[in-house]
Short mmCIF file of C-alpha atoms in Angstrom, two decimals:
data_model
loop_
_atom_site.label_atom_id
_atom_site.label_comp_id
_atom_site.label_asym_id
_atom_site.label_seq_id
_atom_site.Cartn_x
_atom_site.Cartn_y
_atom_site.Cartn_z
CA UNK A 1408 3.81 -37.86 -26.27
CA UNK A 1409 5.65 -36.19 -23.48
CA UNK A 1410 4.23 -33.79 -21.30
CA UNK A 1411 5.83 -31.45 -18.59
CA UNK A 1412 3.42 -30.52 -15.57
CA UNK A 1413 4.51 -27.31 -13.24
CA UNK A 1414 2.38 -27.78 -10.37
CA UNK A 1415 2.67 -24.56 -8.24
CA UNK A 1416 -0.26 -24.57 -6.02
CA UNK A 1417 -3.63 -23.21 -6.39
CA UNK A 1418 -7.18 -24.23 -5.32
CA UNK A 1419 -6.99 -26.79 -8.10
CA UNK A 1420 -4.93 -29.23 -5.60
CA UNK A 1421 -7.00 -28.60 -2.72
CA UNK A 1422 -8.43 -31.20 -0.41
CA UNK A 1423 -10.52 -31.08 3.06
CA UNK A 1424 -8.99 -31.14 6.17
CA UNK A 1425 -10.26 -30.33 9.67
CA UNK A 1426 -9.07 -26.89 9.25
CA UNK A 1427 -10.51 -26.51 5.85
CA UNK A 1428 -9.08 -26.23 2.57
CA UNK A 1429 -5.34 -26.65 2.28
CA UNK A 1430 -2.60 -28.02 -0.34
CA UNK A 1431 -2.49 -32.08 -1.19
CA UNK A 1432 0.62 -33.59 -2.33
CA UNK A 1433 -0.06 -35.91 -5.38
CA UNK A 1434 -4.09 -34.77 -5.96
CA UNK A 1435 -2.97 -32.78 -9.55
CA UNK A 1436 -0.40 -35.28 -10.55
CA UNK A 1437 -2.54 -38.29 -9.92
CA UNK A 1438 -5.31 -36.13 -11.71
CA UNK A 1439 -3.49 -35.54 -14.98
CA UNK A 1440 -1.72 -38.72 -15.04
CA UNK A 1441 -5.21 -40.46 -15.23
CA UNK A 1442 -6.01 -38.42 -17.85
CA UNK A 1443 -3.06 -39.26 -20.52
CA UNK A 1444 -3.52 -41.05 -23.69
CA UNK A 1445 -1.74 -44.55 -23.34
CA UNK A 1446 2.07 -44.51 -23.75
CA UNK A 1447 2.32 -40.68 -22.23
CA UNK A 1448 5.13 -39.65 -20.01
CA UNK A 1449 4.30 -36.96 -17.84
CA UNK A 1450 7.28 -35.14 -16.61
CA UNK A 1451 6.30 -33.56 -13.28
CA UNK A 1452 7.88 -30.12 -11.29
CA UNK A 1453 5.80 -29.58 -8.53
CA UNK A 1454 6.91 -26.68 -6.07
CA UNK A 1455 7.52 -27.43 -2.43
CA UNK A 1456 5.88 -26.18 -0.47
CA UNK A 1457 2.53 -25.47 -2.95
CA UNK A 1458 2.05 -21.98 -3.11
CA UNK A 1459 -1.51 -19.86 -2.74
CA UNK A 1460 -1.26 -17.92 -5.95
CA UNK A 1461 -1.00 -14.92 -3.64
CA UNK A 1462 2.52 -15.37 -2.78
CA UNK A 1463 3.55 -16.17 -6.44
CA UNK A 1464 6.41 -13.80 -7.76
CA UNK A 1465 9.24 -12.73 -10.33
CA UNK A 1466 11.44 -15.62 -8.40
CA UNK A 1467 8.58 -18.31 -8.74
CA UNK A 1468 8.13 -16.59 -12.70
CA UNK A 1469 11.96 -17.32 -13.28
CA UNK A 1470 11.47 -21.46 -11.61
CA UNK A 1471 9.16 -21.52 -14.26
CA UNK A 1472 10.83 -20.45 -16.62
CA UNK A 1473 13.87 -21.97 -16.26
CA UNK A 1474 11.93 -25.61 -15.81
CA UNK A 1475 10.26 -24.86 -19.51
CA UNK A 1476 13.69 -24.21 -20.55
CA UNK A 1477 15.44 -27.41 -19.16
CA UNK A 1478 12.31 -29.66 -21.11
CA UNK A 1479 13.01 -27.84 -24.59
CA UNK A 1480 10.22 -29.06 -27.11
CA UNK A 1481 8.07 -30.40 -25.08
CA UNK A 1482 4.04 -28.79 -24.25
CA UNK A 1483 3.48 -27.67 -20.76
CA UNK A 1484 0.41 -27.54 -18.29
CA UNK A 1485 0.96 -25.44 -15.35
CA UNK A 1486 -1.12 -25.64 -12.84
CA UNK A 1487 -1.87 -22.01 -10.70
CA UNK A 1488 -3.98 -20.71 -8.39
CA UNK A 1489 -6.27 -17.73 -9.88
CA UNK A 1490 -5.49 -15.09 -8.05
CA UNK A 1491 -2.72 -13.62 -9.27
CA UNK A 1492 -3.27 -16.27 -12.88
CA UNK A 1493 -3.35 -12.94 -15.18
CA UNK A 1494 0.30 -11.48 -13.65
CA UNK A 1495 1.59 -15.20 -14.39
CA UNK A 1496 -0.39 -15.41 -17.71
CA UNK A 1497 1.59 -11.78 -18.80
CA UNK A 1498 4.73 -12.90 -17.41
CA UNK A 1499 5.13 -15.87 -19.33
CA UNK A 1500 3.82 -15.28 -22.67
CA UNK A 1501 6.43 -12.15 -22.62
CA UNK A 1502 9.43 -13.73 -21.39
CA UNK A 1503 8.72 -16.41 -23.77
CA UNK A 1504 8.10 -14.60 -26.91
CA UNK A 1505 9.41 -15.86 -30.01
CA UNK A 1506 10.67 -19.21 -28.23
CA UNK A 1507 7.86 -21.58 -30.10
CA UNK A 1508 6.67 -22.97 -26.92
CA UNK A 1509 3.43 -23.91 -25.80
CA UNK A 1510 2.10 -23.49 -22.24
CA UNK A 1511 -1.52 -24.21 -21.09
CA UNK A 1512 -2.37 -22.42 -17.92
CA UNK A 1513 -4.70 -24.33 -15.75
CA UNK A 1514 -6.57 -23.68 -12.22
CA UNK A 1515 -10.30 -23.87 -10.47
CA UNK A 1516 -12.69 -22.23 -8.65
CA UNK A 1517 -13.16 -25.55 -6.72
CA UNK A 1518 -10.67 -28.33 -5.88
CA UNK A 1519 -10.38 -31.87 -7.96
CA UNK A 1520 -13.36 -34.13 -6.38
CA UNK A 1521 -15.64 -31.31 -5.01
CA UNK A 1522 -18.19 -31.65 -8.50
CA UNK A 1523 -16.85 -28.37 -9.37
CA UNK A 1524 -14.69 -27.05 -12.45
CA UNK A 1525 -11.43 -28.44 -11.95
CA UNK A 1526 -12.09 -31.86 -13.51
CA UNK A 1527 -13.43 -30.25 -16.20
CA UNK A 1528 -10.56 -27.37 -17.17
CA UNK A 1529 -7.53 -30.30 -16.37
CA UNK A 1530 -9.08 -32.04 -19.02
CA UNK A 1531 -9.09 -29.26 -21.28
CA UNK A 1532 -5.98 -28.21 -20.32
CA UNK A 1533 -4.57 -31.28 -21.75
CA UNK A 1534 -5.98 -31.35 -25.22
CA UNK A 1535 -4.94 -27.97 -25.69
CA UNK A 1536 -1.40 -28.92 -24.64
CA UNK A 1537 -1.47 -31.76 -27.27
CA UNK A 1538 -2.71 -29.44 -29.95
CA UNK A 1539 -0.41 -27.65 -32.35
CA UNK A 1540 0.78 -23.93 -32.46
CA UNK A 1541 3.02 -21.69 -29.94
CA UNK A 1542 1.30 -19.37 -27.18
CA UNK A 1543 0.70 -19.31 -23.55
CA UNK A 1544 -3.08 -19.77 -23.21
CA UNK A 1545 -5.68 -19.98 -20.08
CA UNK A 1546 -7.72 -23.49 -19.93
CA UNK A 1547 -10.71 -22.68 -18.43
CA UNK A 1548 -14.82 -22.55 -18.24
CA UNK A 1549 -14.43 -24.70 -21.44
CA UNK A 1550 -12.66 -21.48 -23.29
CA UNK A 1551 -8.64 -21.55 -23.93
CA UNK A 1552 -7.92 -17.42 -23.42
CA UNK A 1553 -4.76 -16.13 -24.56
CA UNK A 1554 -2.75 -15.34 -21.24
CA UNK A 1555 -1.23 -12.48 -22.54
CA UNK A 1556 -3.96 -9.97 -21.40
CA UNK A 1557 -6.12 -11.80 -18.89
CA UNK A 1558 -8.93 -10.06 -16.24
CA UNK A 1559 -10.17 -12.10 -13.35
CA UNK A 1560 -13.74 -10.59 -13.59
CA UNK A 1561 -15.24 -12.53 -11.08
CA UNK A 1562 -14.21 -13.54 -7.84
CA UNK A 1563 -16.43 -16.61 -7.43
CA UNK A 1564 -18.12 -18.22 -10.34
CA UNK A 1565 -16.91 -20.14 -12.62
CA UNK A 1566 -16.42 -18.45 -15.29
CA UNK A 1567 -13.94 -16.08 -13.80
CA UNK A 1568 -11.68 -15.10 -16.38
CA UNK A 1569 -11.91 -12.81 -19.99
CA UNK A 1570 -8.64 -11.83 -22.03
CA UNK A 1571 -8.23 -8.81 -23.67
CA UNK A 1572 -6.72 -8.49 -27.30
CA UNK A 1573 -2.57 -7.33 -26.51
CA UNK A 1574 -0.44 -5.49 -29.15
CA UNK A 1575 1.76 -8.85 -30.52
CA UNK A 1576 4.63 -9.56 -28.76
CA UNK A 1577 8.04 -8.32 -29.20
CA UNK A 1578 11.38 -10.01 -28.20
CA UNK A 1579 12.16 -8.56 -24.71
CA UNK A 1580 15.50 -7.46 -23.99
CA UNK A 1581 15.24 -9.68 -20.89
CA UNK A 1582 14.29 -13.22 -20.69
CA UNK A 1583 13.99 -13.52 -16.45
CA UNK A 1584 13.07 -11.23 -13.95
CA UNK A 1585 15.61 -9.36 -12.40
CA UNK A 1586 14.85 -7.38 -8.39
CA UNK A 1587 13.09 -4.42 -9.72
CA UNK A 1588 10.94 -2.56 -7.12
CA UNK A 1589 7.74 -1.81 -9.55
CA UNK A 1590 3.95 -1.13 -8.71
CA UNK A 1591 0.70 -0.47 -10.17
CA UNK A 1592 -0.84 2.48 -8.87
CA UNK A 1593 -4.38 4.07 -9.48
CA UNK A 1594 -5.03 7.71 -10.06
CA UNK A 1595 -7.67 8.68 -8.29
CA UNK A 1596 -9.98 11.75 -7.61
CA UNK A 1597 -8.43 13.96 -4.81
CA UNK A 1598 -5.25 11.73 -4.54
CA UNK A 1599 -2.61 14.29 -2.73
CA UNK A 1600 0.97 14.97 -4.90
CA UNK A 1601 2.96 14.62 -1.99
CA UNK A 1602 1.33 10.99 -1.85
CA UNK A 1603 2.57 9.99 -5.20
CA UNK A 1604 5.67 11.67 -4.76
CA UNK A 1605 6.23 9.64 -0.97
CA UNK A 1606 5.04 6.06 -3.47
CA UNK A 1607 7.42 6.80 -6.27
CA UNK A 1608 10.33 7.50 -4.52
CA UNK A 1609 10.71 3.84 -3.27
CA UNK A 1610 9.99 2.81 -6.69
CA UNK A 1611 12.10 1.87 -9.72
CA UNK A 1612 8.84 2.41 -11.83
CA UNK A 1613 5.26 1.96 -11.56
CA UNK A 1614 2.16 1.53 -13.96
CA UNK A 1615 -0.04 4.42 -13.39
CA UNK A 1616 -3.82 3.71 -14.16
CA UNK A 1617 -5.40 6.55 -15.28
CA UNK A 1618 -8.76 7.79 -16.27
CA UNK A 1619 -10.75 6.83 -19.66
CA UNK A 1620 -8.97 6.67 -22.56
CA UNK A 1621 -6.18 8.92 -21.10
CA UNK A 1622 -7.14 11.36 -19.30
CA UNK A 1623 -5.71 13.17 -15.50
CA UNK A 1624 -6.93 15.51 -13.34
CA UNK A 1625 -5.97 18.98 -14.24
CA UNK A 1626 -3.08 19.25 -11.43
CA UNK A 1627 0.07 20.85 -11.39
CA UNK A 1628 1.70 19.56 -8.48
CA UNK A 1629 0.57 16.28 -9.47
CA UNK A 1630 1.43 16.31 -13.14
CA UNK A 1631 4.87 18.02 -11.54
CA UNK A 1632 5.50 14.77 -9.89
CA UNK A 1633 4.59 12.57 -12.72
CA UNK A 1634 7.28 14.79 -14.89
CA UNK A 1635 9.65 14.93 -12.16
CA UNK A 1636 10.20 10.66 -11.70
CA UNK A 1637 10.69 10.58 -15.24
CA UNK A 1638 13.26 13.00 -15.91
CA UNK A 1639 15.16 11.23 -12.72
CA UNK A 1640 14.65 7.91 -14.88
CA UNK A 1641 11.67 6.15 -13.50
CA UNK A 1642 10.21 4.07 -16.01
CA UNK A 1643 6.44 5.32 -15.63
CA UNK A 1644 3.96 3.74 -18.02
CA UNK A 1645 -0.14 4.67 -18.40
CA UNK A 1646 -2.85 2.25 -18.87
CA UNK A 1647 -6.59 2.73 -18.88
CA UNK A 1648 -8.80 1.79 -15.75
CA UNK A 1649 -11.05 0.58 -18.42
CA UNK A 1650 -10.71 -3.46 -18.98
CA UNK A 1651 -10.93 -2.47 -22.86
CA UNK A 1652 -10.42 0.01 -25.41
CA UNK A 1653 -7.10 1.19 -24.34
CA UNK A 1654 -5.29 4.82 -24.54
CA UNK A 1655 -5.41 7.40 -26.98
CA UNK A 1656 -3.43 10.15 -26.11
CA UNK A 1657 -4.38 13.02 -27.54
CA UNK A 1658 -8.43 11.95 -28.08
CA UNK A 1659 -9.22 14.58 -24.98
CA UNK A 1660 -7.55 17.90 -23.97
CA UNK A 1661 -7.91 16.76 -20.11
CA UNK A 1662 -4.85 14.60 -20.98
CA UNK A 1663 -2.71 16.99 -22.45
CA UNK A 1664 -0.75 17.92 -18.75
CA UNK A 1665 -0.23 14.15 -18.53
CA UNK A 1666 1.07 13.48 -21.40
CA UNK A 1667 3.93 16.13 -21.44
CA UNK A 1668 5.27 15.06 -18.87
CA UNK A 1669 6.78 12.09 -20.66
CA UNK A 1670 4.97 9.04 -19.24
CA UNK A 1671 5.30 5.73 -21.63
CA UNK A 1672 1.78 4.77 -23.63
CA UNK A 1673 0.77 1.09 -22.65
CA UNK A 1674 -2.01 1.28 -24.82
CA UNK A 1675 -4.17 -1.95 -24.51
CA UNK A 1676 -1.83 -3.35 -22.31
CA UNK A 1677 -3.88 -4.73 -19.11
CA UNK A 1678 -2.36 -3.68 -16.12
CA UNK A 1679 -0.61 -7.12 -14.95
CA UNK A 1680 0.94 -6.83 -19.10
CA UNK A 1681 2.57 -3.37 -18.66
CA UNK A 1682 4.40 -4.63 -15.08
CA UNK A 1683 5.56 -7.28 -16.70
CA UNK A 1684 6.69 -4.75 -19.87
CA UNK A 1685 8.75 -3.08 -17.47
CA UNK A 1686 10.24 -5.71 -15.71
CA UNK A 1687 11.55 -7.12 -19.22
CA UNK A 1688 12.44 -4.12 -20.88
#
């Protein structure tokens, strides 16, 4: 067995220091190394410097990527912190569609030796990298989520992380990230036109959440807006500020300005799933 480890940071490979938490060289490889079956070769990419999940990107999604890529056939644990886990989890279970590869995502709530979780979801993460079948999945709280639609629920316990059931995956029409300058914005009671207007014009496209199962305020200017970045060639795509259920256009009358105006359907798609839908596509 041969196993490829992206180590990219994260709480995971934490350790004290007199300043408090902060990145260990060698804590996650040691970790999963201990843990392989005998005769195992772990193949190890481990970013430098370790990244807090905060700073992780489309540039860090495409080292990734290209790393998989170089080690064709072979599983993968990547190890992440959980902050931004469910815009990772989207990225690479779209980019990677239809390539047969399987990728175990894998971070704490507590670094390796603090009695924690971390012990506990690296060792899951590696039986589910030795098991059979293609898919980029979560390891953790003793569940393996599919990573195409994951929610960080909860900021602090353990058991921080649901995923919610994604439309299957088509081939994208691109495999990497290319400099896009997207955002997911929030519609919100009372927000002005002019402020959406001031947002989109920096954008290249944006993910609009919007109300329910699609529903806007009753606006003209704003719906004026929302028309207007289209028809320039924005790429402007609804999802419900609901964790589940989804869109369905048409289901309320209170959606029927928003609608017409030409914005893209995302359906079930989470939030972090439809950036990553128009980054690819």
């Amino acid at each position: 067995m041969k196993l490829l480890l992206i180590h990219t940071g994260g709480t995971i490979g934490m350790a004290e220091t007199p300043d408090g938490l902060a990145p260990r060289k060698g804590l996650v490889e040691d970790a999963v190394t201990a843990r392989l079956p005998p005769g195992a070769e772990l193949v190890a990419d481990v970013f430098d410097p370790l990244l807090d999940s905060a700073d992780v990107g489309p540039s860090h999604w495409n080292r990734m990527l290209e790393t998989i890529r170089r080690h064709p056939g072979i599983p993968v644990i990547i190890t992440h912190g959980t902050d931004t886990m469910a815009f990772t989890g989207a990225a690479l279970s779209q980019a990677l569609a239809g390539e047969n590869r399987r990728v175990i995502l894998c971070g704490s709530m507590l670094p390796l030796g603090q009695k924690g979780d971390a012990e506990g979801n690296l060792d899951l993460a590696i039986t589910a990298a030795a098991t059979q079948g293609a898919g980029v999945f979560l390891a953790f709280a003793g569940k393996l989520l599919p990573a195409a639609g994951l929610v960080k629920h909860h900021s602090h316990e353990a058991d921080a992380f649901r995923s919610q059931p994604q439309a299957a995956l088509g081939v994208p029409q691109r495999r990497t990230f290319i400099d896009r300058k997207l955002a997911i914005l929030t519609l919100s009671p009372g927000l002005p036109a002019a402020s959406l207007k001031a947002i989109l014009e920096t954008l290249d496209g944006a993910v609009l959440r919007i109300f329910g199962a699609g529903t806007a305020m009753n606006d003209g200017q704003l719906l004026d807006v929302i028309a207007d970045a289209v028809a320039s060639g924005k790429r402007l795509r609804a999802v419900s500020q609901c964790e589940a259920g989804g869109l369905e256009p048409g289901a309320y009358a209170a959606g029927a300005g928003l609608w017409g105006t030409g914005i893209e359907n995302g359906g079930t798609e989470t939030p972090e799933a439809a950036l990553i839908h128009l980054w690819l596509n």
